[in-house]
Amino acid sequence: MPSFDTVSEANMVDVKNAIDQTNKVVTNRFDLKGTSAKVEQKDRELTIYGDSEFHLDQVRTELTMTLAKRNVDVRFLDLGKVDKIGGDKVKQVIKVKNGIESDDAKKIVKAIKESKLKVQGSIQGDAVRVTGAKRDDLQAAMAMLRKEIKDLPLEFNNFRD
């Protein structure tokens, strides 16, 4: 029976490359030269450092623009609060989301049921598997999910005939 998986995963290689590119740009920018502005990564957690909130905003903007150029959806980023770390220096922790949370998965399955397409959705851990009798129905389900679920960066993989 044909099926595909609906997932929400950021390409971490592109995220790492975007961080490296952002750090290069920040060290060469005139308004940020000689400051402690930088981005660090630990697994799925990014930390932005700056001498002031203005510097922090500049680095965050540069990071999101670089991620967008590398086709990494910025909806994967979960911005934390800005913390002071001594003196005027500040930092912000940004988490990179991975997987579909259970509430969002239920919303996807509900949208599939309400669409009246001849497909079924089932939650498989942090992904939603959609199965149907015909390939055309699955492609229609993909188009419907792209249109209906706008707050999640969805990808479709593991397509099987």
mmCIF file of C-alpha atoms in Angstrom:
data_model
loop_
_atom_site.group_PDB
_atom_site.id
_atom_site.type_symbol
_atom_site.label_atom_id
_atom_site.label_comp_id
_atom_site.label_asym_id
_atom_site.label_seq_id
_atom_site.Cartn_x
_atom_site.Cartn_y
_atom_site.Cartn_z
ATOM 1 C CA MET A 1 0.000 0.000 0.000
ATOM 2 C CA PRO A 2 1.517 3.376 -0.964
ATOM 3 C CA SER A 3 2.585 5.620 1.914
ATOM 4 C CA PHE A 4 4.804 8.536 2.934
ATOM 5 C CA ASP A 5 6.005 10.088 6.170
ATOM 6 C CA THR A 6 5.344 13.690 7.165
ATOM 7 C CA VAL A 7 8.288 14.974 9.213
ATOM 8 C CA SER A 8 9.687 18.244 10.494
ATOM 9 C CA GLU A 9 13.491 18.043 10.579
ATOM 10 C CA ALA A 10 16.072 20.742 9.926
ATOM 11 C CA ASN A 11 19.119 19.865 7.855
ATOM 12 C CA MET A 12 21.796 20.195 10.566
ATOM 13 C CA VAL A 13 24.644 20.269 8.021
ATOM 14 C CA ASP A 14 23.158 23.398 6.472
ATOM 15 C CA VAL A 15 22.601 24.869 9.960
ATOM 16 C CA LYS A 16 26.275 24.279 10.828
ATOM 17 C CA ASN A 17 27.404 25.832 7.539
ATOM 18 C CA ALA A 18 25.125 28.834 8.126
ATOM 19 C CA ILE A 19 26.636 29.329 11.592
ATOM 20 C CA ASP A 20 30.157 29.236 10.161
ATOM 21 C CA GLN A 21 29.180 31.726 7.444
ATOM 22 C CA THR A 22 27.484 34.016 9.988
ATOM 23 C CA ASN A 23 30.579 34.018 12.202
ATOM 24 C CA LYS A 24 32.759 34.959 9.199
ATOM 25 C CA VAL A 25 30.448 37.826 8.273
ATOM 26 C CA VAL A 26 30.210 39.072 11.874
ATOM 27 C CA THR A 27 33.992 39.174 12.367
ATOM 28 C CA ASN A 28 34.389 41.234 9.172
ATOM 29 C CA ARG A 29 31.478 43.635 9.641
ATOM 30 C CA PHE A 30 32.582 47.172 10.466
ATOM 31 C CA ASP A 31 29.964 47.796 13.176
ATOM 32 C CA LEU A 32 30.699 44.465 14.909
ATOM 33 C CA LYS A 33 34.519 44.403 14.641
ATOM 34 C CA GLY A 34 36.258 44.027 17.992
ATOM 35 C CA THR A 35 33.095 42.922 19.801
ATOM 36 C CA SER A 36 32.292 39.547 21.314
ATOM 37 C CA ALA A 37 29.484 38.965 18.795
ATOM 38 C CA LYS A 38 29.394 35.316 17.666
ATOM 39 C CA VAL A 39 27.242 32.209 17.315
ATOM 40 C CA GLU A 40 28.045 28.841 18.942
ATOM 41 C CA GLN A 41 26.390 25.463 18.432
ATOM 42 C CA LYS A 42 25.977 22.503 20.767
ATOM 43 C CA ASP A 43 23.900 19.720 19.190
ATOM 44 C CA ARG A 44 20.505 21.337 18.479
ATOM 45 C CA GLU A 45 21.109 24.421 20.609
ATOM 46 C CA LEU A 46 22.533 27.665 19.223
ATOM 47 C CA THR A 47 23.842 30.457 21.463
ATOM 48 C CA ILE A 48 24.254 34.020 20.201
ATOM 49 C CA TYR A 49 26.604 36.344 22.097
ATOM 50 C CA GLY A 50 26.878 40.120 21.834
ATOM 51 C CA ASP A 51 28.109 43.201 23.678
ATOM 52 C CA SER A 52 24.619 44.739 23.639
ATOM 53 C CA GLU A 53 21.099 43.872 22.575
ATOM 54 C CA PHE A 54 21.708 45.803 19.353
ATOM 55 C CA HIS A 55 24.662 43.541 18.503
ATOM 56 C CA LEU A 56 22.560 40.514 19.425
ATOM 57 C CA ASP A 57 19.804 41.629 17.041
ATOM 58 C CA GLN A 58 22.332 42.178 14.251
ATOM 59 C CA VAL A 59 23.839 38.698 14.675
ATOM 60 C CA ARG A 60 20.371 37.076 14.892
ATOM 61 C CA THR A 61 19.283 38.864 11.714
ATOM 62 C CA GLU A 62 22.445 37.768 9.898
ATOM 63 C CA LEU A 63 21.913 34.170 11.082
ATOM 64 C CA THR A 64 18.297 34.017 9.917
ATOM 65 C CA MET A 65 19.199 35.525 6.535
ATOM 66 C CA THR A 66 22.012 32.991 6.065
ATOM 67 C CA LEU A 67 19.717 30.110 7.072
ATOM 68 C CA ALA A 68 17.104 31.302 4.585
ATOM 69 C CA LYS A 69 19.720 31.444 1.811
ATOM 70 C CA ARG A 70 20.593 27.815 2.581
ATOM 71 C CA ASN A 71 16.910 26.789 2.387
ATOM 72 C CA VAL A 72 16.596 26.075 6.113
ATOM 73 C CA ASP A 73 13.160 27.200 7.260
ATOM 74 C CA VAL A 74 13.449 29.740 10.086
ATOM 75 C CA ARG A 75 10.303 28.263 11.683
ATOM 76 C CA PHE A 76 12.653 25.578 13.055
ATOM 77 C CA LEU A 77 14.155 28.176 15.400
ATOM 78 C CA ASP A 78 12.705 28.508 18.897
ATOM 79 C CA LEU A 79 14.033 31.793 20.281
ATOM 80 C CA GLY A 80 14.786 31.909 23.994
ATOM 81 C CA LYS A 81 14.939 34.980 26.181
ATOM 82 C CA VAL A 82 17.868 37.391 26.231
ATOM 83 C CA ASP A 83 20.114 36.910 29.308
ATOM 84 C CA LYS A 84 22.711 39.291 30.736
ATOM 85 C CA ILE A 85 26.084 37.594 31.361
ATOM 86 C CA GLY A 86 28.099 40.211 33.217
ATOM 87 C CA GLY A 87 28.779 43.815 32.357
ATOM 88 C CA ASP A 88 26.920 44.837 29.231
ATOM 89 C CA LYS A 89 27.315 41.461 27.521
ATOM 90 C CA VAL A 90 24.205 39.471 26.609
ATOM 91 C CA LYS A 91 23.395 36.066 25.147
ATOM 92 C CA GLN A 92 20.379 34.326 23.681
ATOM 93 C CA VAL A 93 19.766 30.591 23.382
ATOM 94 C CA ILE A 94 17.960 29.357 20.264
ATOM 95 C CA LYS A 95 16.747 25.776 20.058
ATOM 96 C CA VAL A 96 16.439 24.028 16.688
ATOM 97 C CA LYS A 97 13.163 22.098 16.680
ATOM 98 C CA ASN A 98 13.179 18.493 15.554
ATOM 99 C CA GLY A 99 10.196 16.249 14.995
ATOM 100 C CA ILE A 100 6.483 16.876 15.205
ATOM 101 C CA GLU A 101 5.061 17.324 18.702
ATOM 102 C CA SER A 102 1.993 15.281 19.646
ATOM 103 C CA ASP A 103 -0.434 18.246 19.519
ATOM 104 C CA ASP A 104 0.763 19.169 16.029
ATOM 105 C CA ALA A 105 0.628 15.518 14.930
ATOM 106 C CA LYS A 106 -2.994 15.310 16.100
ATOM 107 C CA LYS A 107 -3.751 18.493 14.147
ATOM 108 C CA ILE A 108 -2.229 16.937 10.998
ATOM 109 C CA VAL A 109 -4.224 13.706 11.394
ATOM 110 C CA LYS A 110 -7.403 15.738 11.973
ATOM 111 C CA ALA A 111 -6.751 17.790 8.817
ATOM 112 C CA ILE A 112 -6.286 14.555 6.837
ATOM 113 C CA LYS A 113 -9.583 13.136 8.133
ATOM 114 C CA GLU A 114 -11.487 16.353 7.449
ATOM 115 C CA SER A 115 -10.144 16.554 3.881
ATOM 116 C CA LYS A 116 -12.354 13.622 2.773
ATOM 117 C CA LEU A 117 -9.424 12.183 0.787
ATOM 118 C CA LYS A 118 -9.109 8.415 0.657
ATOM 119 C CA VAL A 119 -6.010 8.368 2.869
ATOM 120 C CA GLN A 120 -5.360 7.612 6.520
ATOM 121 C CA GLY A 121 -2.916 9.301 8.868
ATOM 122 C CA SER A 122 -1.278 7.620 11.842
ATOM 123 C CA ILE A 123 1.177 9.010 14.376
ATOM 124 C CA GLN A 124 4.542 7.176 14.340
ATOM 125 C CA GLY A 125 6.666 8.715 17.095
ATOM 126 C CA ASP A 126 7.667 12.192 15.913
ATOM 127 C CA ALA A 127 6.344 11.673 12.355
ATOM 128 C CA VAL A 128 2.930 11.118 10.770
ATOM 129 C CA ARG A 129 2.593 8.262 8.274
ATOM 130 C CA VAL A 130 -0.016 8.751 5.576
ATOM 131 C CA THR A 131 -1.237 5.700 3.643
ATOM 132 C CA GLY A 132 -3.670 5.407 0.755
ATOM 133 C CA ALA A 133 -4.647 3.142 -2.095
ATOM 134 C CA LYS A 134 -3.548 5.447 -4.924
ATOM 135 C CA ARG A 135 -0.458 7.573 -5.485
ATOM 136 C CA ASP A 136 -2.662 10.456 -6.708
ATOM 137 C CA ASP A 137 -4.499 10.523 -3.370
ATOM 138 C CA LEU A 138 -1.176 10.743 -1.521
ATOM 139 C CA GLN A 139 -0.011 13.621 -3.713
ATOM 140 C CA ALA A 140 -3.313 15.406 -3.085
ATOM 141 C CA ALA A 141 -2.789 14.863 0.666
ATOM 142 C CA MET A 142 0.697 16.421 0.415
ATOM 143 C CA ALA A 143 -0.705 19.474 -1.369
ATOM 144 C CA MET A 144 -3.508 19.789 1.185
ATOM 145 C CA LEU A 145 -1.071 19.576 4.139
ATOM 146 C CA ARG A 146 1.200 22.246 2.615
ATOM 147 C CA LYS A 147 -1.821 24.505 2.250
ATOM 148 C CA GLU A 148 -3.517 23.813 5.607
ATOM 149 C CA ILE A 149 -0.590 23.520 8.055
ATOM 150 C CA LYS A 150 1.244 26.834 7.746
ATOM 151 C CA ASP A 151 2.827 27.100 11.204
ATOM 152 C CA LEU A 152 5.029 23.988 10.794
ATOM 153 C CA PRO A 153 7.876 23.433 8.321
ATOM 154 C CA LEU A 154 6.719 20.079 6.934
ATOM 155 C CA GLU A 155 8.690 17.742 4.715
ATOM 156 C CA PHE A 156 7.565 14.533 3.063
ATOM 157 C CA ASN A 157 9.924 11.592 2.787
ATOM 158 C CA ASN A 158 10.004 7.779 2.728
ATOM 159 C CA PHE A 159 7.545 7.681 -0.197
ATOM 160 C CA ARG A 160 6.706 4.060 -1.005
ATOM 161 C CA ASP A 161 4.654 2.496 -3.739
#
